[in-house]
Structure formats: structure tokens, C-alpha cells
Short mmCIF file of C-alpha atoms and ligand atoms in Angstrom, two decimals:
data_model
loop_
_atom_site.label_atom_id
_atom_site.label_comp_id
_atom_site.label_asym_id
_atom_site.label_seq_id
_atom_site.Cartn_x
_atom_site.Cartn_y
_atom_site.Cartn_z
CA MET A 6 -11.37 102.37 -4.83
CA PRO A 7 -10.07 103.70 -1.45
CA SER A 8 -11.97 102.37 1.55
CA LYS A 9 -14.61 104.41 3.36
CA LEU A 10 -15.76 104.34 6.93
CA ILE A 11 -19.32 103.28 7.75
CA VAL A 12 -20.53 104.14 11.22
CA VAL A 13 -23.55 102.61 12.69
CA SER A 14 -25.27 103.75 15.85
CA ASN A 15 -28.72 103.69 17.20
CA ARG A 16 -29.02 107.42 17.19
CA ILE A 17 -27.99 109.37 14.25
CA PRO A 18 -26.62 112.91 14.52
CA MET A 19 -29.12 115.29 13.01
CA GLY A 20 -26.54 118.16 12.63
CA ASP A 21 -27.86 120.24 15.56
CA SER A 22 -25.67 122.23 17.91
CA SER A 23 -25.73 119.51 20.72
CA SER A 24 -23.01 117.50 19.09
CA GLY A 25 -20.95 115.60 21.64
CA GLY A 26 -17.50 114.13 21.35
CA LEU A 27 -18.41 111.25 19.35
CA VAL A 28 -19.82 113.16 16.40
CA VAL A 29 -17.01 115.65 16.47
CA ALA A 30 -14.36 112.84 16.66
CA LEU A 31 -15.81 111.00 13.58
CA HIS A 32 -16.61 114.09 11.60
CA ASP A 33 -13.25 114.47 9.86
CA VAL A 34 -12.57 110.84 9.14
CA LEU A 35 -16.10 110.51 7.77
CA ALA A 36 -15.71 113.53 5.49
CA ARG A 37 -12.31 112.57 4.30
CA SER A 38 -13.19 109.03 3.44
CA GLY A 39 -16.57 109.78 1.81
CA GLY A 40 -17.92 107.77 4.62
CA LEU A 41 -21.49 107.57 5.99
CA TRP A 42 -23.29 107.29 9.25
CA VAL A 43 -26.29 104.96 9.58
CA GLY A 44 -28.70 105.17 12.47
CA ALA A 45 -32.45 105.44 13.64
CA HIS A 46 -34.39 108.41 12.50
CA PRO A 47 -35.59 110.24 15.68
CA ASP A 48 -39.25 110.08 14.42
CA THR A 49 -40.88 106.69 14.24
CA GLY A 50 -42.42 105.41 11.07
CA SER A 51 -43.01 102.37 8.97
CA ASP A 52 -39.96 100.75 7.53
CA ASP A 53 -40.05 100.44 3.74
CA GLY A 54 -36.61 98.94 3.51
CA THR A 55 -34.97 102.21 2.36
CA LEU A 56 -32.61 104.58 3.99
CA GLU A 57 -33.41 108.26 4.10
CA LEU A 58 -30.77 110.99 3.59
CA VAL A 59 -30.87 113.32 6.62
CA GLY A 60 -28.77 116.34 7.59
CA SER A 61 -26.36 117.91 5.07
CA GLU A 62 -22.76 117.22 3.84
CA PRO A 63 -19.85 116.87 4.33
CA TYR A 64 -20.60 113.22 4.91
CA ARG A 65 -23.83 111.22 4.30
CA ARG A 66 -26.17 110.49 7.13
CA LEU A 67 -28.65 107.74 6.29
CA ALA A 68 -31.58 106.93 8.59
CA PHE A 69 -33.92 103.97 8.94
CA ARG A 70 -37.23 104.17 10.56
CA LEU A 71 -38.32 102.32 13.79
CA SER A 72 -41.88 101.50 14.21
CA GLU A 73 -43.64 102.27 17.47
CA THR A 74 -43.54 98.57 18.37
CA ASP A 75 -39.76 98.56 17.62
CA LEU A 76 -39.29 101.42 19.91
CA LYS A 77 -41.21 99.68 22.65
CA ASN A 78 -39.58 96.23 22.36
CA TYR A 79 -36.14 96.90 20.91
CA TYR A 80 -35.15 100.41 22.11
CA LEU A 81 -36.99 100.78 25.46
CA GLY A 82 -37.39 96.90 25.78
CA PHE A 83 -34.44 94.76 25.27
CA SER A 84 -31.79 97.53 24.98
CA ASN A 85 -32.90 99.82 27.92
CA SER A 86 -34.81 97.44 30.21
CA VAL A 87 -32.60 94.34 29.90
CA LEU A 88 -29.04 95.16 28.56
CA TRP A 89 -28.71 98.73 30.22
CA PRO A 90 -29.65 97.59 33.84
CA LEU A 91 -27.73 94.32 33.39
CA CYS A 92 -24.43 95.99 32.37
CA HIS A 93 -24.85 98.59 35.11
CA ARG A 94 -25.18 95.97 37.82
CA ARG A 95 -28.89 96.63 38.50
CA GLY A 96 -30.30 93.18 37.91
CA ASP A 97 -33.25 94.19 40.27
CA LEU A 98 -34.43 96.40 37.34
CA VAL A 99 -34.03 94.06 34.44
CA ASP A 100 -37.46 93.51 32.93
CA HIS A 101 -37.81 90.48 30.77
CA GLN A 102 -41.03 90.79 28.61
CA PRO A 103 -42.14 88.50 25.89
CA GLY A 104 -41.11 89.89 22.36
CA PHE A 105 -38.20 92.04 23.66
CA GLU A 106 -35.39 89.78 22.56
CA GLU A 107 -37.02 88.80 19.23
CA ALA A 108 -37.63 92.54 18.35
CA TYR A 109 -33.95 93.27 19.17
CA ARG A 110 -32.68 90.43 16.91
CA ALA A 111 -35.14 91.45 14.14
CA VAL A 112 -34.09 95.09 14.09
CA ASN A 113 -30.37 94.19 14.01
CA ARG A 114 -31.15 91.77 11.15
CA ARG A 115 -32.93 94.57 9.25
CA ILE A 116 -30.10 97.04 9.80
CA ALA A 117 -27.55 94.38 8.65
CA LEU A 118 -29.46 94.10 5.30
CA ARG A 119 -28.98 97.87 4.78
CA ILE A 120 -25.37 97.91 5.70
CA ALA A 121 -24.70 94.79 3.46
CA GLU A 122 -26.13 96.72 0.48
CA LEU A 123 -23.97 99.75 1.18
CA ALA A 124 -20.57 98.27 2.00
CA ASP A 125 -17.88 97.91 -0.59
CA PRO A 126 -15.33 95.19 0.07
CA ASP A 127 -12.62 97.29 1.76
CA ASP A 128 -14.85 99.56 3.87
CA LEU A 129 -14.50 99.63 7.64
CA VAL A 130 -17.53 99.20 9.54
CA TRP A 131 -17.72 100.72 13.15
CA VAL A 132 -20.68 99.75 15.16
CA HIS A 133 -21.40 101.58 18.46
CA ASP A 134 -23.08 100.35 21.63
CA TYR A 135 -25.29 97.76 23.27
CA HIS A 136 -28.38 98.48 20.93
CA LEU A 137 -26.40 96.81 18.08
CA LEU A 138 -24.41 93.90 19.66
CA PRO A 139 -25.54 91.21 17.21
CA LEU A 140 -25.09 93.38 14.15
CA ALA A 141 -21.72 91.72 13.10
CA TYR A 142 -23.28 88.30 13.52
CA GLU A 143 -26.15 89.25 11.23
CA LEU A 144 -23.61 90.79 8.69
CA ARG A 145 -21.49 87.78 8.62
CA SER A 146 -24.47 85.49 7.91
CA LEU A 147 -25.23 87.70 4.92
CA GLY A 148 -21.63 87.10 3.69
CA VAL A 149 -20.06 90.51 4.71
CA ARG A 150 -16.35 89.94 5.24
CA ASN A 151 -15.32 93.39 5.93
CA ARG A 152 -13.40 94.42 9.02
CA ILE A 153 -16.11 95.29 11.55
CA GLY A 154 -15.27 96.96 14.84
CA PHE A 155 -17.53 97.53 17.94
CA PHE A 156 -17.11 100.03 20.70
CA LEU A 157 -19.15 99.52 23.99
CA HIS A 158 -19.80 102.79 25.66
CA ILE A 159 -21.25 101.17 28.92
CA PRO A 160 -19.53 98.92 31.38
CA PHE A 161 -18.85 95.38 30.17
CA PRO A 162 -21.05 93.16 32.39
CA ALA A 163 -19.81 91.02 35.06
CA LEU A 164 -19.86 87.23 34.32
CA GLY A 165 -22.39 86.46 36.95
CA ASP A 166 -24.76 89.15 35.66
CA LEU A 167 -24.79 87.74 32.21
CA SER A 168 -26.82 84.76 33.57
CA MET A 169 -29.70 87.19 33.78
CA LEU A 170 -30.09 86.80 29.96
CA ALA A 171 -32.30 84.23 28.66
CA ASN A 172 -29.49 82.92 26.48
CA PRO A 173 -26.32 84.16 28.17
CA GLU A 174 -24.13 82.24 25.71
CA ASP A 175 -25.22 84.50 22.88
CA PHE A 176 -23.24 87.51 24.33
CA ALA A 177 -19.83 85.79 23.55
CA GLU A 178 -21.03 84.62 20.10
CA TRP A 179 -22.26 88.02 19.17
CA ILE A 180 -18.95 89.61 20.13
CA SER A 181 -16.76 87.07 18.35
CA HIS A 182 -17.98 88.17 14.91
CA TYR A 183 -16.17 91.48 15.37
CA ASN A 184 -12.61 91.82 14.55
CA LEU A 185 -12.05 94.42 17.20
CA LEU A 186 -14.01 94.94 20.51
CA GLY A 187 -13.24 98.37 21.99
CA LEU A 188 -14.10 98.91 25.68
CA GLN A 189 -13.74 101.96 27.89
CA THR A 190 -11.38 100.68 30.60
CA ARG A 191 -8.73 98.01 31.59
CA GLY A 192 -11.41 96.80 34.04
CA ASP A 193 -14.02 96.26 31.27
CA VAL A 194 -11.28 94.30 29.32
CA ALA A 195 -10.62 92.09 32.35
CA ARG A 196 -14.37 91.37 32.72
CA CYS A 197 -14.70 90.47 29.02
CA LEU A 198 -11.61 88.15 29.22
CA GLU A 199 -13.19 86.60 32.31
CA MET A 200 -16.43 85.73 30.28
CA TYR A 201 -14.24 84.02 27.62
CA ARG A 202 -12.27 82.21 30.20
CA ALA A 203 -15.43 80.67 31.51
CA ASP A 204 -16.60 79.70 28.03
CA PRO A 205 -15.25 76.25 26.69
CA ARG A 206 -15.77 77.42 23.09
CA ALA A 207 -13.09 80.15 23.59
CA GLU A 208 -9.36 79.92 23.45
CA PHE A 209 -6.66 82.50 24.38
CA LEU A 210 -3.98 83.19 21.81
CA PRO A 211 -0.49 84.11 22.82
CA SER A 212 -1.25 87.53 21.42
CA GLY A 213 -3.87 88.05 23.95
CA CYS A 214 -6.60 87.93 21.33
CA VAL A 215 -9.55 85.50 21.84
CA ARG A 216 -10.18 82.77 19.28
CA PHE A 217 -13.90 81.71 19.41
CA ARG A 218 -14.79 78.81 17.25
CA ASP A 219 -13.17 79.88 13.87
CA ARG A 220 -12.90 83.56 14.54
CA ILE A 221 -10.35 85.86 16.33
CA THR A 222 -11.23 89.06 18.09
CA SER A 223 -8.89 91.55 19.38
CA ILE A 224 -10.18 93.12 22.81
CA ARG A 225 -8.67 96.45 23.95
CA SER A 226 -9.49 99.42 25.94
CA PHE A 227 -9.94 102.85 24.26
CA PRO A 228 -10.83 105.41 26.94
CA ILE A 229 -13.18 107.95 25.34
CA GLY A 230 -12.67 111.59 25.76
CA ILE A 231 -14.14 114.93 24.75
CA ASP A 232 -13.45 117.52 22.02
CA VAL A 233 -11.52 119.71 24.45
CA GLU A 234 -11.14 122.87 22.18
CA GLY A 235 -14.74 122.61 20.99
CA PHE A 236 -16.07 122.53 24.64
CA ARG A 237 -13.87 125.19 25.92
CA ALA A 238 -14.96 127.40 23.02
CA GLY A 239 -18.25 127.70 24.93
CA LEU A 240 -16.27 129.78 27.54
CA LEU A 241 -15.62 132.43 25.05
CA GLU A 242 -18.94 132.73 23.31
CA GLU A 243 -21.27 133.65 26.14
CA GLU A 244 -20.69 136.96 27.81
CA ASP A 245 -23.51 137.21 30.31
CA CYS A 246 -23.34 135.40 33.62
CA PRO A 247 -25.75 132.59 33.74
CA PHE A 248 -26.78 133.72 37.27
CA ALA A 249 -28.07 137.08 36.34
CA GLN A 250 -29.11 138.41 39.58
CA GLU A 251 -27.71 136.25 42.39
CA LYS A 252 -24.28 134.60 41.97
CA PRO A 253 -23.86 131.89 44.61
CA GLU A 254 -20.92 132.30 47.03
CA ALA A 255 -19.93 128.64 46.46
CA LEU A 256 -21.31 126.66 43.60
CA ILE A 257 -21.42 122.91 43.22
CA ILE A 258 -22.45 121.50 39.91
CA GLY A 259 -23.85 118.18 38.59
CA VAL A 260 -24.76 117.60 35.03
CA ASP A 261 -26.35 114.17 34.03
CA ARG A 262 -28.99 112.62 32.00
CA LEU A 263 -31.73 111.64 34.49
CA ASP A 264 -30.73 108.08 35.03
CA TYR A 265 -30.73 105.67 37.98
CA THR A 266 -27.11 104.79 37.18
CA LYS A 267 -25.80 108.26 37.89
CA GLY A 268 -26.25 108.00 41.76
CA LEU A 269 -28.40 111.28 42.01
CA LEU A 270 -30.33 110.14 45.05
CA ASN A 271 -27.31 109.76 47.28
CA ARG A 272 -25.74 112.88 45.73
CA PHE A 273 -28.69 114.97 46.89
CA ARG A 274 -28.65 113.29 50.29
CA ALA A 275 -24.91 113.99 50.62
CA PHE A 276 -25.41 117.66 49.79
CA GLY A 277 -28.21 117.73 52.45
CA ARG A 278 -25.80 116.06 54.92
CA TYR A 279 -23.16 118.68 54.01
CA LEU A 280 -25.60 121.52 54.69
CA GLU A 281 -26.15 120.00 58.23
CA THR A 282 -22.52 120.35 59.04
CA ARG A 283 -21.39 123.23 56.83
CA PRO A 284 -19.30 126.11 58.33
CA GLU A 285 -21.62 128.59 60.03
CA GLY A 286 -22.96 131.38 57.83
CA THR A 287 -21.94 129.70 54.48
CA ARG A 288 -24.70 129.39 51.81
CA PRO A 289 -23.59 127.00 49.00
CA CYS A 290 -25.55 126.32 46.06
CA PHE A 291 -25.88 122.93 44.43
CA LEU A 292 -26.96 123.22 40.84
CA GLN A 293 -28.09 119.89 39.21
CA ILE A 294 -28.93 119.81 35.56
CA ALA A 295 -30.69 116.62 34.73
CA PRO A 296 -32.71 116.37 31.48
CA PRO A 297 -35.33 113.60 31.30
CA SER A 298 -34.34 110.50 29.55
CA ARG A 299 -36.28 107.22 28.65
CA GLU A 300 -39.32 108.60 30.38
CA LYS A 301 -41.54 105.66 29.33
CA VAL A 302 -39.58 103.15 31.32
CA GLN A 303 -41.01 102.73 34.87
CA ALA A 304 -37.56 102.78 36.63
CA TYR A 305 -36.92 106.29 35.13
CA GLN A 306 -40.28 107.54 36.23
CA ASP A 307 -39.59 106.41 39.90
CA ILE A 308 -36.12 108.16 40.01
CA THR A 309 -37.71 111.27 38.53
CA ARG A 310 -40.34 111.35 41.41
CA GLU A 311 -37.82 110.39 44.18
CA LEU A 312 -35.39 113.25 43.11
CA GLU A 313 -38.19 115.77 43.34
CA GLU A 314 -39.19 114.65 46.73
CA ILE A 315 -35.65 114.78 48.12
CA SER A 316 -34.82 118.18 46.52
CA GLY A 317 -38.09 119.56 47.82
CA HIS A 318 -37.38 118.09 51.22
CA ILE A 319 -33.78 119.61 51.50
CA ASN A 320 -34.92 122.98 50.15
CA GLY A 321 -37.88 122.95 52.60
CA ALA A 322 -35.55 122.46 55.44
CA TYR A 323 -32.69 124.97 54.60
CA ALA A 324 -33.99 127.60 52.03
CA GLU A 325 -34.21 131.27 52.89
CA ILE A 326 -35.82 134.10 51.03
CA ASP A 327 -32.69 134.92 49.20
CA TRP A 328 -31.06 131.49 49.21
CA THR A 329 -32.16 128.25 47.42
CA PRO A 330 -29.64 125.55 48.21
CA ILE A 331 -30.62 123.11 45.58
CA ARG A 332 -31.41 124.33 42.04
CA TYR A 333 -32.64 121.28 40.16
CA ILE A 334 -33.17 121.91 36.48
CA HIS A 335 -34.92 119.08 34.79
CA ARG A 336 -34.20 120.04 31.12
CA ASN A 337 -31.52 120.43 28.63
CA VAL A 338 -29.00 123.21 28.66
CA GLU A 339 -26.93 124.51 25.76
CA ARG A 340 -23.50 123.18 25.65
CA LYS A 341 -21.84 126.65 25.62
CA SER A 342 -23.68 127.50 28.81
CA LEU A 343 -22.49 124.20 30.38
CA ALA A 344 -18.93 125.16 29.90
CA ARG A 345 -19.52 128.55 31.53
CA LEU A 346 -21.43 126.95 34.49
CA HIS A 347 -18.70 124.32 34.92
CA ASN A 348 -16.12 127.17 34.84
CA MET A 349 -17.89 129.06 37.70
CA ALA A 350 -18.30 125.98 39.94
CA GLN A 351 -15.96 125.25 42.84
CA ALA A 352 -16.78 121.54 42.81
CA CYS A 353 -18.39 119.13 40.38
CA LEU A 354 -20.20 116.02 41.74
CA VAL A 355 -19.97 112.78 39.61
CA THR A 356 -21.46 110.09 41.65
CA SER A 357 -22.32 107.26 39.14
CA LEU A 358 -23.01 103.78 40.66
CA ALA A 359 -21.62 102.50 37.38
CA ASP A 360 -20.64 104.28 34.29
CA GLY A 361 -18.72 103.37 31.18
CA MET A 362 -16.63 106.47 31.24
CA ASN A 363 -18.58 109.71 32.18
CA LEU A 364 -17.76 112.53 29.94
CA VAL A 365 -19.16 115.17 32.35
CA ALA A 366 -16.13 114.53 34.46
CA LYS A 367 -13.79 115.40 31.63
CA GLU A 368 -15.86 118.45 30.51
CA PHE A 369 -15.74 119.94 34.07
CA VAL A 370 -11.98 119.60 34.13
CA ALA A 371 -11.53 120.99 30.69
CA ALA A 372 -13.65 124.08 31.58
CA GLN A 373 -11.54 125.11 34.69
CA ASP A 374 -9.09 127.96 34.90
CA PRO A 375 -5.78 126.14 35.42
CA GLY A 376 -4.65 128.93 37.74
CA ASP A 377 -7.60 128.75 40.08
CA PRO A 378 -9.61 125.49 39.29
CA GLY A 379 -12.48 123.87 40.83
CA VAL A 380 -12.43 120.24 42.37
CA LEU A 381 -13.73 117.23 40.71
CA ILE A 382 -15.43 114.87 43.06
CA LEU A 383 -15.51 111.47 41.13
CA SER A 384 -17.18 108.17 41.85
CA ARG A 385 -14.59 105.30 41.94
CA PHE A 386 -17.19 103.40 39.85
CA ALA A 387 -17.13 105.62 36.90
CA GLY A 388 -14.73 104.50 34.12
CA ALA A 389 -12.96 107.98 34.26
CA ALA A 390 -11.78 107.07 37.85
CA GLU A 391 -9.41 104.44 36.40
CA ASP A 392 -7.03 107.13 35.01
CA MET A 393 -8.29 110.32 36.92
CA THR A 394 -6.59 109.23 40.09
CA GLU A 395 -6.11 112.88 41.33
CA ALA A 396 -9.81 113.54 41.47
CA LEU A 397 -11.49 113.31 44.91
CA GLN A 398 -12.62 109.77 44.56
CA VAL A 399 -15.69 108.72 46.54
CA ASN A 400 -17.74 105.75 47.26
CA PRO A 401 -21.14 106.70 45.65
CA TYR A 402 -23.00 104.23 48.02
CA ASP A 403 -21.72 106.14 51.09
CA VAL A 404 -23.50 109.50 51.69
CA GLU A 405 -21.06 110.53 54.44
CA ASP A 406 -18.11 109.89 52.28
CA ILE A 407 -19.53 112.17 49.60
CA ALA A 408 -20.47 114.85 52.11
CA ALA A 409 -16.86 114.71 53.50
CA ALA A 410 -15.58 115.15 49.89
CA ILE A 411 -17.60 118.21 49.39
CA ARG A 412 -16.19 119.59 52.61
CA GLN A 413 -12.70 118.79 51.53
CA ALA A 414 -13.18 120.30 48.01
CA LEU A 415 -14.67 123.59 49.22
CA ALA A 416 -11.86 123.96 51.75
CA MET A 417 -8.99 122.85 49.48
CA PRO A 418 -5.97 125.19 49.26
CA LYS A 419 -5.33 126.61 45.76
CA LEU A 420 -1.95 124.91 45.49
CA GLU A 421 -3.52 121.42 45.95
CA ARG A 422 -6.40 122.34 43.54
CA VAL A 423 -3.94 123.33 40.97
CA ALA A 424 -1.83 120.18 41.21
CA ARG A 425 -4.95 117.85 41.11
CA HIS A 426 -6.39 119.77 38.23
CA ARG A 427 -3.19 119.51 36.22
CA ALA A 428 -3.01 115.81 36.65
CA CYS A 429 -6.57 115.33 35.63
CA MET A 430 -6.27 117.71 32.73
CA ASP A 431 -3.36 115.42 31.48
CA VAL A 432 -5.86 112.58 31.30
CA VAL A 433 -8.31 114.72 29.38
CA GLU A 434 -5.79 115.79 26.87
CA ASP A 435 -4.36 112.32 26.39
CA THR A 436 -7.93 110.89 25.68
CA GLU A 437 -9.11 113.67 23.36
CA SER A 438 -11.89 112.40 21.28
CA SER A 439 -10.25 112.72 17.79
CA VAL A 440 -7.23 110.72 19.10
CA TRP A 441 -9.45 108.15 20.44
CA ALA A 442 -11.27 107.69 17.15
CA LYS A 443 -8.06 107.66 15.12
CA THR A 444 -6.50 105.12 17.45
CA PHE A 445 -9.54 102.73 17.29
CA LEU A 446 -9.76 102.94 13.43
CA LYS A 447 -5.92 102.36 13.13
CA VAL A 448 -6.15 99.15 15.22
CA LEU A 449 -9.27 98.06 13.38
CA GLY A 450 -7.52 98.61 9.97
CA LYS A 451 -4.77 96.17 10.99
CA CYS A 452 -7.13 93.49 12.20
CA PRO A 453 -6.75 90.14 10.43
CA LEU A 454 -9.44 89.08 7.96
CA SER A 455 -8.37 85.63 7.09
CA LEU A 456 -10.58 83.83 9.63
CA THR A 457 -13.80 85.33 8.36
CA GLU A 458 -12.72 84.75 4.74
CA LYS A 459 -11.99 81.05 5.56
CA LEU A 460 -15.38 80.79 7.17
CA LEU A 461 -17.24 82.38 4.35
CA THR A 462 -15.42 81.24 1.25
CA PRO A 463 -16.10 77.56 0.56
CA GLY A 464 -13.11 75.32 0.05
CA LYS A 465 -10.58 77.73 1.65
CA ASP A 466 -8.04 75.72 3.61
CA SER A 467 -6.99 76.15 7.12
CA SER A 468 -3.74 78.12 6.56
CA GLY A 469 -5.83 81.23 6.89
CA THR A 470 -6.19 80.59 10.62
CA GLU A 471 -2.59 80.58 11.33
CA GLU A 472 -1.99 83.72 9.26
CA ALA A 473 -4.72 85.50 11.14
CA GLU A 474 -3.22 84.41 14.46
CA SER A 475 0.17 85.77 13.74
CA ASP A 476 -1.29 88.95 12.42
CA ALA A 477 -3.29 89.33 15.44
CA GLU A 478 -0.19 89.40 17.51
CA VAL A 479 1.07 92.50 15.77
CA HIS A 480 -1.29 94.83 17.50
CA ARG A 481 -1.16 93.74 21.10
P1 ADQ B 13 -24.04 109.03 29.01
O1 ADQ B 13 -24.66 108.07 30.03
O2 ADQ B 13 -25.03 109.81 28.38
O3 ADQ B 13 -23.14 108.30 28.06
P2 ADQ B 13 -21.91 110.91 29.76
O4 ADQ B 13 -20.64 110.30 29.42
O5 ADQ B 13 -21.82 111.75 31.05
O6 ADQ B 13 -23.16 109.91 29.95
O7 ADQ B 13 -22.21 111.77 28.57
C1 ADQ B 13 -23.38 112.75 28.60
C2 ADQ B 13 -23.09 113.95 27.76
O8 ADQ B 13 -24.33 114.64 27.64
C3 ADQ B 13 -22.11 114.83 28.16
O9 ADQ B 13 -21.35 115.39 27.06
C4 ADQ B 13 -22.92 115.91 28.81
O10 ADQ B 13 -22.33 117.23 28.75
C5 ADQ B 13 -24.18 115.94 28.02
N1 ADQ B 13 -25.31 116.44 28.83
C6 ADQ B 13 -25.67 115.84 29.95
N2 ADQ B 13 -26.68 116.56 30.50
C7 ADQ B 13 -26.91 117.67 29.80
C8 ADQ B 13 -27.82 118.77 29.73
N3 ADQ B 13 -28.77 118.80 30.60
N4 ADQ B 13 -27.66 119.61 28.81
C9 ADQ B 13 -26.88 119.41 27.77
N5 ADQ B 13 -25.94 118.41 27.66
C10 ADQ B 13 -26.06 117.49 28.59
C11 ADQ B 13 -22.71 107.01 27.59
C12 ADQ B 13 -22.06 106.17 28.82
C13 ADQ B 13 -21.03 106.96 29.46
C14 ADQ B 13 -19.97 107.30 28.39
C15 ADQ B 13 -20.54 107.95 27.16
C16 ADQ B 13 -19.60 108.06 25.99
O11 ADQ B 13 -23.11 105.94 29.73
O12 ADQ B 13 -20.40 106.16 30.50
O13 ADQ B 13 -18.87 108.19 28.96
O14 ADQ B 13 -21.66 107.24 26.70
O15 ADQ B 13 -18.90 106.84 25.78
#
């Protein structure tokens, strides 16, 4: 029987129109292989041990239910109040509460039980993101020997920050049960290797793979991208100008989930600073779209309030009857409208304090007219900055630096804008989401199995180890 792909993520796509690059990228391969996507149902409920079929073909989507307590302790708790701030260098926001880690482990164990029942021996299992780090560990303990890959969408934590976990040594252990660890950037790979270098249980193979106890993990960067054509299609669909009555003379755009990692406070302050020093008589508009996210977590409530205060303060100081300098939209916007808005903007502000990649940066570039493009202002701490070196890179902690970049972007000659955009667009095209998914799966498909077989099959001799080691060298 040909192998199928099993994708596991915390959220399951429900087939609505808001599909991002990940869903689009995996659509074809899931449909072709008769694969399935397993994830949490958006509605909480009691877990009866079964998986519910959600959405419609061409591939199966199977959902498990999280209880209200799971949501609190596993999702909002360990995942988003411990791992998320820790990986984004916000140790000050890490909130250890009794029961968080136990719930995280228990939910992963329950999901592993479902996957173990579904997986045929040759299937590839692809696990996504920090909610599910211990999933392979749990699958291995159930005897699952399949190739299992993991992609971390957020930054790999710095070695020092891992000490904020109650059991920091678990992190390296969890990862070692994956055959392939995919990270966003070369910087993330370097941080991951630094963790293993400091761990006496780990050994570096000549291939560059890491042997941890009896297992070998290949660690590589796979910079994620967007579905370029799908996103650009939004430009053709909508005819009306989103600014029905009043089109701003210079539009600067920001689009983010409302999250403290996105550097929104300094972005607003920087726009305020730019207004103070702008050329006389100009009336630029900064449009920030920031739908709410994780509203039950205190740190998210705090940033929401602070942002409202700053935007109110700046508008209070500068607005005129027919000019609102900051338009702050605290809700979702349809993807096709997003493409149009990006296309109309002269500049886009991405000022993340830390970010795995940042797809908004790539969406802005993709939506531009190559003959007269806008300018991307990009935090040097976003993963996207590693390759998009021709964006105007800024230090998001430095308000003056961001304000100066706004000034430079709005005054930039067309020739320079075209050249910078071309270079950024090359990166967007090279990392297109379908290529990203295919590359990851191709590498995963070649990862050695022999070590896990040796570990799980009683009586198997040690020759499997050497075979795996030499196989591992093939894909570095
Ligand atoms: P996010 O932190 O969610 O993703 P990002 O990469 O910017 O950050 O992706 C957000 C997506 O949501 C984009 O496609 C964007 O267009 C969309 N979006 C944001 N605001 C929206 C709005 N108001 N209305 C509609 N759509 C909106 C995590 C990591 C990132 C990593 C991605 C993918 O934190 O670093 O790039 O995963 O791996």
C-alpha cells in the first residue's frame, strides 16, 4: 500500500476562506496521497477518544476535542504562557502555573494514541509547532516506528532561556524522537545545535546530524513562504477601492495578530515620531490591522489596552477633521482585501521583536506592482530578515530608527524601490509554500529509520546504528 501523509497541528483547517500558506501548501500532497490532517476542533467538548470528521474532501480532516480545562492548561497555559514567551525571548512573561506542564504532556499523549491507531507502517507523519513538541516521544513509546518530522514555526529558543523550563533537559529529549527537525532560519539551526553542544547526552555526527542516545535527528532550515499566486489573486477579485471616500496621500500598512512579539507599541510610537518631523503639509495615514488573539492571557489584555492608549494619544495630538493619522482596526479582514490594501500602500511596517519568519512581509512584497512598488520596513529580528536583505531593516527596539526608515521609505526614488523589491520578490518566489512543503517531505522521506527500529525491536543488533549514520550523511 502506498504511503500517505498524516499532518498533525493544534489547529485544524475548517475549509473556510481564510486558508493561509500552510493549508494551501499541504492541500495537494494530502489529496494525492489519501492523507489526513489531525487537529483540535475549534469548539471545546469532552473527549470520548474518537476523532470527528470535519470539513469536506479532497482529504480527510479529523478533529479531537479539547476540554475547557485542556484549553486553559495545555493551550493557553503551557503552550502560550510558557513556551511562546520563552521562544520569543520574553522570559518576563513566562507564567508557571501548577498543572500546565502535566496537561501539556497528557494532551500530547492522547493525540499520540489517535495517531498510532491511524498510521500504517510506511506513512509519513508531519507534526507542526510548539503545542506538540513531545508528540514523537509519545508515539515512540507506543511503538510507532514511522518517519516523523517536526516543523517549528516560531524561533528556536536560546540556550539560556531553556533554563526557564522546570525540566529544561526534556526539550532536547523530545526533539530527538523526530527523524527530521525543520526550523525557519539558519540562525534557528545554530541555536538548536548550541543546545545539543551543551548536552552531554548528544553527539555530532560527521554528517552534521545529531545522535542523542540511540537516535539520530537531522536538523535543517526550511524557510516558510506564501502561496504567491493565491495571495495575488485577491488583487484581481475586488474592484472597489477599500478607501471608499478618502484615499490617503501616503499609506503605511501593518497587519499582525495582536501579539506582544510583533513590536506594535514601538511601531505606533515611531509613527508618532515620524509625524513630528514629517515634511510640512503632508498627511500620511498609518493603517494597522490587528485582530485579537489569545485574549484570555493577561499579557495580551495588557498590550491591547496599551495600544488603544497610544493610538488615541497620537490621533488626539495630530488628527484634523478630514485626516485621521492612525486607523487601528482590531478585527480580521478578508484575505482578498488584504492583498488590495498592501498593493495600495507605500510602505509596510514589520517590527517584530522576535518572529519565526513573518509571512506578512512576504505578502506585502507579493502584492506590489513591480514597476512602482512600496517599500518593506523589516525588523532584523524577524526570520524573514535573514534572506530579505534588501528590505529596509530596522532595530525594532529603537523608535528613532523606525521613524527614520519611514522617512527614507516615503522619499525613496522609484529606481531604488524597484531594485529592492525585485531582490525581495526573488526570496518570496524561492520560498513559495508548495516548494517549502515538498522540500521538507522529500528530506523526511529519506531520513534513516534504522535507529528507531533498533530501539523498538527487541534483539536487533547494533549494525542498524551505523547504517542510519551513513544514510544520514546523504541529505546534508
Ligand atoms: P504568526 O505569528 O501568526 O505565525 P505571520 O507569519 O505574520 O505570524 O502570519 C500571520 C498570517 O495571518 C498572515 O498570513 C497574515 O496575512 C494573516 N493575518 C494577520 N492579520 C490578519 C488580519 N487582520 N486579517 C486576516 N489575516 C490576517 C507563526 C509565526 C511566524 C511564522 C508563521 C508561519 O509566529 O513567525 O511566519 O507562523 O510559519
